[in-house]
């Protein structure tokens, strides 16, 4: 009955709150842990309920849920760790949030480390991930205070190459933590440089914690051993980084932009033609990120835009980027081939839905300036006008104002085109 109540979607929120209150009671603290078997048996159901409610993103319940998770981890560390890896979805960001909370440096006690070691040697877990208990136990070192002995024991590239194939975010997070540790010193960074292609593959998950660790590994290895270490994967990595410029996490946006700046300089001469295409694809996103509300992201975008202009040997763009002249940069982008301008214009439409008002404003400004370079079909034109009209009701007043102004500009330009065709027809007659 208790399990079914916990599994019930409609009642789980209230049950979780009551359970949290009960676990806080002083009388419970006096009950021997052995006598809490009923609670231990329902750990999987409680965790599933916590997971389900965390995904709802209710601010009022967030602290209660994590506090309850802390209590359960303190009472039954092994059961909780095991349940997260066995009963919760392994490719889910909320699962990783719970795992990180449990293994936070402030929470990692000797008791918890022992439980983690026991879990990593569990036969069921080893069978699921097809990794031996001896090999798996290496991951316990990634949450321990790093010593010289721990670094030496961790430095096992062959094992890490196998670990990087794991499709579990909690375990992959441990793997990348270990590689971040190894990447912090030149001598161990040299040992793991062959793993960079495998580290790059972890970007596919899109999770902020996983992605940040992967980007940190790249930056550390390149800083210690030189940018040329990224040469074998420079083209592919640059393409993947472009998609991270618009990540919901400001840290990911900043790190990916700064790494992109370094990666484009690592490409070999015979690949420069292909890299130029990727660099040109990054110009518009970098222009918009110049206005990112996170100042460090905006600064990274400015530096990267200058680097891109130098890579393309585009002096006018470099000059405008160094001056931080947004209108001047936009005018440079509009001087490209019409096909590229039209592609940029279509790309800018995606930024009209960006969460940041400053980015939506920049997208509207670009559309107004670039419209005369594009000749969309009547159907596409109507769809664009529909999107622009919706922005006249935007939550931000400056976006509403810019949307109205852009619509007026587009209508004026459209009228001029019609007048021009009319005059041409008269001349032909």
Tab-separated table of C-alpha atoms in Angstrom:
chain	number	residue	atom	x	y	z
A	1	UNK	CA	0.000	0.000	0.000
A	2	UNK	CA	2.827	2.399	0.958
A	3	UNK	CA	4.587	1.741	-2.353
A	4	UNK	CA	1.417	2.352	-4.372
A	5	UNK	CA	0.759	5.615	-2.521
A	6	UNK	CA	4.290	6.830	-3.309
A	7	UNK	CA	3.875	5.850	-6.940
A	8	UNK	CA	0.641	7.803	-7.280
A	9	UNK	CA	1.226	10.982	-9.267
A	10	UNK	CA	-1.635	12.939	-7.733
A	11	UNK	CA	-0.686	12.262	-4.114
A	12	UNK	CA	3.123	12.118	-4.268
A	13	UNK	CA	3.694	15.839	-3.638
A	14	UNK	CA	1.725	15.829	-0.387
A	15	UNK	CA	3.191	12.476	0.685
A	16	UNK	CA	6.716	13.774	0.084
A	17	UNK	CA	6.058	16.805	2.289
A	18	UNK	CA	4.640	14.621	5.089
A	19	UNK	CA	7.547	12.166	4.817
A	20	UNK	CA	10.017	15.048	5.079
A	21	UNK	CA	8.328	16.279	8.281
A	22	UNK	CA	8.310	12.761	9.774
A	23	UNK	CA	12.006	12.184	9.049
A	24	UNK	CA	12.834	15.458	10.794
A	25	UNK	CA	11.140	14.329	14.026
A	26	UNK	CA	13.444	13.761	17.000
A	27	UNK	CA	11.757	10.485	17.871
A	28	UNK	CA	12.896	8.975	14.565
A	29	UNK	CA	16.502	9.708	15.372
A	30	UNK	CA	16.276	7.397	18.388
A	31	UNK	CA	15.066	4.415	16.328
A	32	UNK	CA	17.886	1.991	15.400
A	33	UNK	CA	18.617	1.967	11.679
A	34	UNK	CA	17.892	-1.774	11.564
A	35	UNK	CA	14.266	-1.099	12.534
A	36	UNK	CA	13.634	1.187	9.565
A	37	UNK	CA	13.290	-1.684	7.095
A	38	UNK	CA	9.935	-0.458	5.752
A	39	UNK	CA	11.492	2.861	4.831
A	40	UNK	CA	14.552	1.161	3.333
A	41	UNK	CA	12.387	-1.104	1.160
A	42	UNK	CA	10.580	1.887	-0.332
A	43	UNK	CA	13.724	3.874	-1.172
A	44	UNK	CA	13.242	3.230	-4.953
A	45	UNK	CA	9.650	4.505	-4.832
A	46	UNK	CA	10.603	7.559	-2.751
A	47	UNK	CA	13.410	8.421	-5.178
A	48	UNK	CA	11.080	8.033	-8.150
A	49	UNK	CA	8.650	10.408	-6.454
A	50	UNK	CA	11.431	12.919	-5.720
A	51	UNK	CA	12.603	12.631	-9.329
A	52	UNK	CA	9.082	13.100	-10.686
A	53	UNK	CA	8.464	16.200	-8.573
A	54	UNK	CA	11.880	17.736	-9.309
A	55	UNK	CA	11.078	17.562	-13.014
A	56	UNK	CA	8.008	19.692	-12.374
A	57	UNK	CA	10.351	22.565	-11.409
A	58	UNK	CA	8.178	23.791	-8.527
A	59	UNK	CA	10.286	26.329	-6.645
A	60	UNK	CA	8.187	25.899	-3.496
A	61	UNK	CA	8.991	22.179	-3.334
A	62	UNK	CA	12.595	22.176	-4.553
A	63	UNK	CA	14.292	22.635	-1.186
A	64	UNK	CA	12.057	20.062	0.508
A	65	UNK	CA	12.836	17.482	-2.164
A	66	UNK	CA	16.597	17.931	-1.923
A	67	UNK	CA	16.472	17.973	1.910
A	68	UNK	CA	14.550	14.701	1.850
A	69	UNK	CA	17.153	13.272	-0.532
A	70	UNK	CA	19.890	14.350	1.906
A	71	UNK	CA	18.092	12.589	4.791
A	72	UNK	CA	17.649	9.360	2.845
A	73	UNK	CA	21.299	9.437	1.741
A	74	UNK	CA	22.381	9.851	5.344
A	75	UNK	CA	20.168	6.954	6.514
A	76	UNK	CA	20.658	4.484	3.651
A	77	UNK	CA	23.640	5.634	1.528
A	78	UNK	CA	24.135	2.363	-0.357
A	79	UNK	CA	20.430	1.834	-1.093
A	80	UNK	CA	20.007	5.392	-2.343
A	81	UNK	CA	23.101	5.349	-4.579
A	82	UNK	CA	22.141	1.964	-6.004
A	83	UNK	CA	18.532	2.996	-6.624
A	84	UNK	CA	19.582	6.096	-8.556
A	85	UNK	CA	21.656	3.908	-10.893
A	86	UNK	CA	19.097	1.115	-11.206
A	87	UNK	CA	15.617	2.646	-10.934
A	88	UNK	CA	15.932	6.161	-12.392
A	89	UNK	CA	16.364	7.077	-16.092
A	90	UNK	CA	20.096	7.233	-16.781
A	91	UNK	CA	20.037	9.784	-19.600
A	92	UNK	CA	17.962	12.272	-17.627
A	93	UNK	CA	19.393	15.557	-16.300
A	94	UNK	CA	17.246	15.417	-13.149
A	95	UNK	CA	18.798	12.054	-12.249
A	96	UNK	CA	22.235	13.656	-12.540
A	97	UNK	CA	21.114	16.616	-10.386
A	98	UNK	CA	20.151	14.158	-7.649
A	99	UNK	CA	23.419	12.225	-8.020
A	100	UNK	CA	25.491	15.426	-7.820
A	101	UNK	CA	23.596	16.531	-4.717
A	102	UNK	CA	24.378	13.235	-2.988
A	103	UNK	CA	28.082	13.338	-3.887
A	104	UNK	CA	28.644	17.069	-3.311
A	105	UNK	CA	32.028	17.742	-1.614
A	106	UNK	CA	30.292	19.004	1.539
A	107	UNK	CA	28.202	15.824	1.742
A	108	UNK	CA	30.815	13.208	0.845
A	109	UNK	CA	31.516	11.534	4.200
A	110	UNK	CA	33.590	8.424	4.846
A	111	UNK	CA	30.351	6.470	5.164
A	112	UNK	CA	29.164	7.663	1.753
A	113	UNK	CA	32.506	6.863	0.109
A	114	UNK	CA	32.325	3.337	1.498
A	115	UNK	CA	28.781	3.008	0.140
A	116	UNK	CA	29.876	4.259	-3.292
A	117	UNK	CA	32.750	1.763	-3.339
A	118	UNK	CA	30.318	-1.026	-2.444
A	119	UNK	CA	27.858	0.035	-5.157
A	120	UNK	CA	30.574	0.185	-7.821
A	121	UNK	CA	31.482	-3.410	-6.988
A	122	UNK	CA	27.896	-4.651	-7.046
A	123	UNK	CA	27.531	-7.606	-9.419
A	124	UNK	CA	24.196	-6.424	-10.803
A	125	UNK	CA	25.625	-3.021	-11.722
A	126	UNK	CA	28.724	-4.611	-13.242
A	127	UNK	CA	26.510	-6.896	-15.326
A	128	UNK	CA	24.296	-4.023	-16.538
A	129	UNK	CA	27.264	-1.930	-17.719
A	130	UNK	CA	29.490	-4.906	-18.624
A	131	UNK	CA	32.412	-3.677	-16.527
A	132	UNK	CA	34.301	-5.663	-13.890
A	133	UNK	CA	34.094	-4.730	-10.212
A	134	UNK	CA	37.859	-4.122	-10.074
A	135	UNK	CA	37.708	-1.679	-13.009
A	136	UNK	CA	34.557	0.050	-11.757
A	137	UNK	CA	36.080	0.676	-8.321
A	138	UNK	CA	38.519	3.151	-9.894
A	139	UNK	CA	35.685	5.693	-10.180
A	140	UNK	CA	35.449	6.031	-6.391
A	141	UNK	CA	38.726	8.009	-6.564
A	142	UNK	CA	37.046	10.777	-8.566
A	143	UNK	CA	35.103	12.033	-5.526
A	144	UNK	CA	37.973	11.734	-3.055
A	145	UNK	CA	40.300	14.557	-2.080
A	146	UNK	CA	42.989	14.421	-4.813
A	147	UNK	CA	46.446	13.382	-3.628
A	148	UNK	CA	49.525	12.446	-5.617
A	149	UNK	CA	48.777	8.759	-5.050
A	150	UNK	CA	45.180	9.159	-6.242
A	151	UNK	CA	46.287	10.978	-9.418
A	152	UNK	CA	48.752	8.202	-10.214
A	153	UNK	CA	46.169	5.484	-9.631
A	154	UNK	CA	43.589	7.356	-11.726
A	155	UNK	CA	45.937	7.706	-14.690
A	156	UNK	CA	44.670	4.686	-16.637
A	157	UNK	CA	43.745	5.892	-20.169
A	158	UNK	CA	42.647	2.440	-21.381
A	159	UNK	CA	40.086	2.132	-18.586
A	160	UNK	CA	38.809	5.667	-19.121
A	161	UNK	CA	38.353	4.987	-22.821
A	162	UNK	CA	36.043	2.126	-21.850
A	163	UNK	CA	34.271	4.247	-19.222
A	164	UNK	CA	33.530	6.989	-21.777
A	165	UNK	CA	31.236	4.567	-23.624
A	166	UNK	CA	28.892	4.361	-20.596
A	167	UNK	CA	25.387	5.681	-21.339
A	168	UNK	CA	24.656	6.740	-17.769
A	169	UNK	CA	24.922	10.439	-16.896
A	170	UNK	CA	25.678	9.848	-13.181
A	171	UNK	CA	28.529	7.440	-13.981
A	172	UNK	CA	29.740	9.524	-16.924
A	173	UNK	CA	29.892	12.524	-14.597
A	174	UNK	CA	32.281	10.552	-12.360
A	175	UNK	CA	34.354	9.579	-15.400
A	176	UNK	CA	34.691	13.176	-16.602
A	177	UNK	CA	35.503	14.389	-13.080
A	178	UNK	CA	38.438	12.005	-13.118
A	179	UNK	CA	39.585	13.247	-16.525
A	180	UNK	CA	39.253	16.889	-15.430
A	181	UNK	CA	41.564	16.044	-12.519
A	182	UNK	CA	44.085	14.410	-14.853
A	183	UNK	CA	43.911	17.285	-17.339
A	184	UNK	CA	44.997	19.801	-14.696
A	185	UNK	CA	48.687	18.801	-14.894
A	186	UNK	CA	50.855	18.699	-18.050
A	187	UNK	CA	52.274	15.227	-17.358
A	188	UNK	CA	48.870	13.563	-16.875
A	189	UNK	CA	47.209	15.706	-19.572
A	190	UNK	CA	49.698	14.197	-22.015
A	191	UNK	CA	48.565	10.705	-21.001
A	192	UNK	CA	44.891	11.353	-21.792
A	193	UNK	CA	45.217	13.401	-24.996
A	194	UNK	CA	44.317	10.350	-27.115
A	195	UNK	CA	40.911	10.317	-25.370
A	196	UNK	CA	39.822	13.708	-26.765
A	197	UNK	CA	37.708	12.170	-29.590
A	198	UNK	CA	35.824	10.085	-26.993
A	199	UNK	CA	35.417	13.109	-24.709
A	200	UNK	CA	33.963	15.016	-27.663
A	201	UNK	CA	31.255	12.377	-28.073
A	202	UNK	CA	29.908	13.173	-24.591
A	203	UNK	CA	28.709	16.559	-25.914
A	204	UNK	CA	25.818	14.715	-27.576
A	205	UNK	CA	23.988	14.469	-24.230
A	206	UNK	CA	23.466	18.242	-24.054
A	207	UNK	CA	23.609	18.156	-20.240
A	208	UNK	CA	25.221	21.273	-18.757
A	209	UNK	CA	27.309	19.437	-16.117
A	210	UNK	CA	28.598	16.819	-18.563
A	211	UNK	CA	29.279	19.434	-21.248
A	212	UNK	CA	31.150	21.780	-18.896
A	213	UNK	CA	33.429	18.980	-17.737
A	214	UNK	CA	34.133	17.965	-21.341
A	215	UNK	CA	34.914	21.559	-22.364
A	216	UNK	CA	37.185	21.965	-19.329
A	217	UNK	CA	39.154	18.876	-20.357
A	218	UNK	CA	39.672	20.273	-23.861
A	219	UNK	CA	40.741	23.678	-22.567
A	220	UNK	CA	43.167	22.183	-20.017
A	221	UNK	CA	44.804	19.781	-22.486
A	222	UNK	CA	45.187	22.515	-25.109
A	223	UNK	CA	46.574	24.982	-22.566
A	224	UNK	CA	49.191	22.490	-21.344
A	225	UNK	CA	50.133	20.795	-24.614
A	226	UNK	CA	49.248	23.407	-27.231
A	227	UNK	CA	46.275	24.050	-29.521
A	228	UNK	CA	47.607	21.565	-32.066
A	229	UNK	CA	46.438	18.712	-29.804
A	230	UNK	CA	42.909	19.408	-31.094
A	231	UNK	CA	44.039	19.219	-34.731
A	232	UNK	CA	42.738	15.679	-35.511
A	233	UNK	CA	39.197	16.598	-34.391
A	234	UNK	CA	39.240	20.376	-34.936
A	235	UNK	CA	36.682	20.399	-37.765
A	236	UNK	CA	34.193	18.104	-36.057
A	237	UNK	CA	34.622	19.776	-32.675
A	238	UNK	CA	34.088	23.246	-34.152
A	239	UNK	CA	30.798	22.064	-35.655
A	240	UNK	CA	29.601	20.686	-32.300
A	241	UNK	CA	30.619	23.844	-30.439
A	242	UNK	CA	28.471	26.030	-32.699
A	243	UNK	CA	25.344	24.383	-31.281
A	244	UNK	CA	26.441	25.220	-27.727
A	245	UNK	CA	26.548	28.993	-28.325
A	246	UNK	CA	22.822	29.094	-27.526
A	247	UNK	CA	22.855	26.675	-24.589
A	248	UNK	CA	20.590	27.526	-21.654
A	249	UNK	CA	23.638	27.553	-19.351
A	250	UNK	CA	25.686	30.758	-19.441
A	251	UNK	CA	28.799	28.823	-18.379
A	252	UNK	CA	28.394	26.447	-21.328
A	253	UNK	CA	27.898	29.367	-23.738
A	254	UNK	CA	31.029	31.107	-22.477
A	255	UNK	CA	33.220	27.979	-22.418
A	256	UNK	CA	32.104	26.795	-25.867
A	257	UNK	CA	32.717	30.217	-27.446
A	258	UNK	CA	36.205	30.516	-25.927
A	259	UNK	CA	37.087	26.972	-26.988
A	260	UNK	CA	35.792	27.661	-30.527
A	261	UNK	CA	38.212	30.591	-30.716
A	262	UNK	CA	41.127	28.266	-29.884
A	263	UNK	CA	39.965	25.362	-32.061
A	264	UNK	CA	39.758	27.331	-35.314
A	265	UNK	CA	43.435	28.169	-34.929
A	266	UNK	CA	44.334	24.483	-34.567
A	267	UNK	CA	43.162	23.378	-38.006
A	268	UNK	CA	45.761	22.181	-40.558
A	269	UNK	CA	46.234	24.200	-43.761
A	270	UNK	CA	44.468	21.721	-46.050
A	271	UNK	CA	41.335	21.848	-43.869
A	272	UNK	CA	41.119	25.649	-43.706
A	273	UNK	CA	38.574	25.807	-46.527
A	274	UNK	CA	36.149	23.586	-44.615
A	275	UNK	CA	36.856	25.418	-41.354
A	276	UNK	CA	36.051	28.749	-43.013
A	277	UNK	CA	32.535	27.500	-43.692
A	278	UNK	CA	32.071	26.687	-40.007
A	279	UNK	CA	33.552	30.027	-38.961
A	280	UNK	CA	31.137	31.888	-41.258
A	281	UNK	CA	28.263	29.921	-39.703
A	282	UNK	CA	29.390	31.197	-36.300
A	283	UNK	CA	29.499	34.901	-37.187
A	284	UNK	CA	25.795	35.648	-36.697
A	285	UNK	CA	25.453	33.751	-33.373
A	286	UNK	CA	28.574	35.544	-32.120
A	287	UNK	CA	27.137	38.893	-33.221
A	288	UNK	CA	23.991	38.229	-31.204
A	289	UNK	CA	25.952	36.911	-28.205
A	290	UNK	CA	27.779	40.256	-28.113
A	291	UNK	CA	24.564	41.409	-26.426
A	292	UNK	CA	24.235	38.449	-24.067
A	293	UNK	CA	22.878	39.458	-20.660
A	294	UNK	CA	25.721	37.484	-19.024
A	295	UNK	CA	28.669	39.880	-19.306
A	296	UNK	CA	31.336	37.133	-19.442
A	297	UNK	CA	29.513	35.488	-22.371
A	298	UNK	CA	29.288	38.824	-24.200
A	299	UNK	CA	33.025	39.400	-23.658
A	300	UNK	CA	33.856	35.892	-24.913
A	301	UNK	CA	31.716	36.477	-28.030
A	302	UNK	CA	33.541	39.764	-28.772
A	303	UNK	CA	36.939	38.070	-28.506
A	304	UNK	CA	35.811	35.146	-30.666
A	305	UNK	CA	34.350	37.447	-33.322
A	306	UNK	CA	37.682	39.253	-33.642
A	307	UNK	CA	39.473	35.879	-33.890
A	308	UNK	CA	37.024	34.700	-36.581
A	309	UNK	CA	37.579	37.883	-38.608
A	310	UNK	CA	41.355	37.369	-38.432
A	311	UNK	CA	41.002	33.721	-39.449
A	312	UNK	CA	38.946	34.812	-42.475
A	313	UNK	CA	41.431	37.672	-43.134
A	314	UNK	CA	38.448	40.034	-43.149
A	315	UNK	CA	40.017	43.322	-42.050
A	316	UNK	CA	36.878	45.453	-42.131
A	317	UNK	CA	34.990	42.978	-39.930
A	318	UNK	CA	37.972	42.725	-37.583
A	319	UNK	CA	38.070	46.517	-37.253
A	320	UNK	CA	34.329	46.757	-36.489
A	321	UNK	CA	34.518	43.831	-34.031
A	322	UNK	CA	37.409	45.443	-32.169
A	323	UNK	CA	35.372	48.662	-31.924
A	324	UNK	CA	32.343	46.631	-30.727
A	325	UNK	CA	30.275	48.367	-33.395
A	326	UNK	CA	27.188	46.136	-33.703
A	327	UNK	CA	25.748	48.068	-36.674
A	328	UNK	CA	29.156	48.033	-38.390
A	329	UNK	CA	29.480	44.271	-37.864
A	330	UNK	CA	25.965	43.756	-39.245
A	331	UNK	CA	26.806	45.800	-42.338
A	332	UNK	CA	29.887	43.607	-42.890
A	333	UNK	CA	27.752	40.455	-42.744
A	334	UNK	CA	25.366	41.997	-45.271
A	335	UNK	CA	28.255	42.516	-47.697
A	336	UNK	CA	28.587	38.754	-48.179
A	337	UNK	CA	27.075	36.847	-51.084
A	338	UNK	CA	23.283	37.118	-51.248
A	339	UNK	CA	22.938	33.388	-50.612
A	340	UNK	CA	24.868	33.723	-47.326
A	341	UNK	CA	22.897	36.822	-46.303
A	342	UNK	CA	19.606	34.994	-46.942
A	343	UNK	CA	20.872	32.060	-44.868
A	344	UNK	CA	21.787	34.417	-42.013
A	345	UNK	CA	18.388	36.057	-42.197
A	346	UNK	CA	16.624	32.718	-41.921
A	347	UNK	CA	18.918	31.832	-39.019
A	348	UNK	CA	18.121	35.109	-37.252
A	349	UNK	CA	14.418	34.164	-37.128
A	350	UNK	CA	15.284	31.425	-34.610
A	351	UNK	CA	16.650	34.054	-32.222
A	352	UNK	CA	13.274	35.789	-32.038
A	353	UNK	CA	12.357	33.047	-29.534
A	354	UNK	CA	15.497	33.440	-27.422
A	355	UNK	CA	14.807	33.721	-23.656
A	356	UNK	CA	16.895	36.924	-23.461
A	357	UNK	CA	15.231	40.182	-24.459
A	358	UNK	CA	18.549	41.692	-25.640
A	359	UNK	CA	19.039	38.811	-28.094
A	360	UNK	CA	15.479	39.154	-29.438
A	361	UNK	CA	16.146	42.860	-29.967
A	362	UNK	CA	19.352	42.173	-31.902
A	363	UNK	CA	17.578	39.612	-34.074
A	364	UNK	CA	14.850	42.138	-34.901
A	365	UNK	CA	17.455	44.774	-35.757
A	366	UNK	CA	19.295	42.363	-38.066
A	367	UNK	CA	16.070	41.360	-39.847
A	368	UNK	CA	15.198	45.006	-40.461
A	369	UNK	CA	18.635	45.739	-41.934
A	370	UNK	CA	18.881	42.516	-43.979
A	371	UNK	CA	15.342	42.309	-45.401
A	372	UNK	CA	16.160	44.078	-48.649
A	373	UNK	CA	18.706	41.325	-49.433
A	374	UNK	CA	16.080	38.564	-49.305
A	375	UNK	CA	13.123	37.812	-51.496
A	376	UNK	CA	10.994	35.195	-49.662
A	377	UNK	CA	7.831	33.680	-51.073
A	378	UNK	CA	4.467	35.161	-50.109
A	379	UNK	CA	3.821	32.240	-47.752
A	380	UNK	CA	7.123	32.697	-45.919
A	381	UNK	CA	6.597	36.445	-45.756
A	382	UNK	CA	3.230	35.995	-44.061
A	383	UNK	CA	4.711	33.564	-41.517
A	384	UNK	CA	7.487	36.035	-40.696
A	385	UNK	CA	5.016	38.897	-40.279
A	386	UNK	CA	2.974	36.654	-37.978
A	387	UNK	CA	6.034	36.033	-35.762
A	388	UNK	CA	6.898	39.728	-35.727
A	389	UNK	CA	3.326	40.673	-34.792
A	390	UNK	CA	3.469	38.249	-31.858
A	391	UNK	CA	6.545	40.114	-30.584
A	392	UNK	CA	4.485	43.300	-30.404
A	393	UNK	CA	3.005	41.646	-27.304
A	394	UNK	CA	6.408	40.640	-25.880
A	395	UNK	CA	6.936	40.871	-22.112
A	396	UNK	CA	9.787	43.371	-22.635
A	397	UNK	CA	8.845	46.927	-23.746
A	398	UNK	CA	12.002	47.455	-25.844
A	399	UNK	CA	11.318	44.246	-27.784
A	400	UNK	CA	7.735	45.371	-28.429
A	401	UNK	CA	8.985	48.717	-29.694
A	402	UNK	CA	11.660	47.115	-31.916
A	403	UNK	CA	9.115	44.638	-33.324
A	404	UNK	CA	6.750	47.467	-34.371
A	405	UNK	CA	9.639	49.404	-35.915
A	406	UNK	CA	10.863	46.306	-37.811
A	407	UNK	CA	7.389	45.630	-39.227
A	408	UNK	CA	7.219	49.237	-40.462
A	409	UNK	CA	10.660	48.926	-42.087
A	410	UNK	CA	9.718	45.658	-43.804
A	411	UNK	CA	6.473	47.100	-45.165
A	412	UNK	CA	8.269	50.195	-46.411
A	413	UNK	CA	10.919	48.075	-48.169
A	414	UNK	CA	8.236	45.846	-49.670
A	415	UNK	CA	6.398	48.895	-51.000
A	416	UNK	CA	9.607	50.237	-52.534
A	417	UNK	CA	10.159	46.903	-54.296
A	418	UNK	CA	6.646	46.980	-55.762
A	419	UNK	CA	7.115	50.599	-56.893
A	420	UNK	CA	10.442	49.676	-58.485
A	421	UNK	CA	8.879	46.803	-60.436
A	422	UNK	CA	6.036	49.126	-61.505
A	423	UNK	CA	8.442	51.718	-62.892
A	424	UNK	CA	10.405	48.982	-64.676
A	425	UNK	CA	7.177	47.726	-66.289
A	426	UNK	CA	6.363	51.252	-67.469
A	427	UNK	CA	9.806	51.583	-69.040
A	428	UNK	CA	9.415	48.234	-70.802
A	429	UNK	CA	6.124	49.378	-72.331
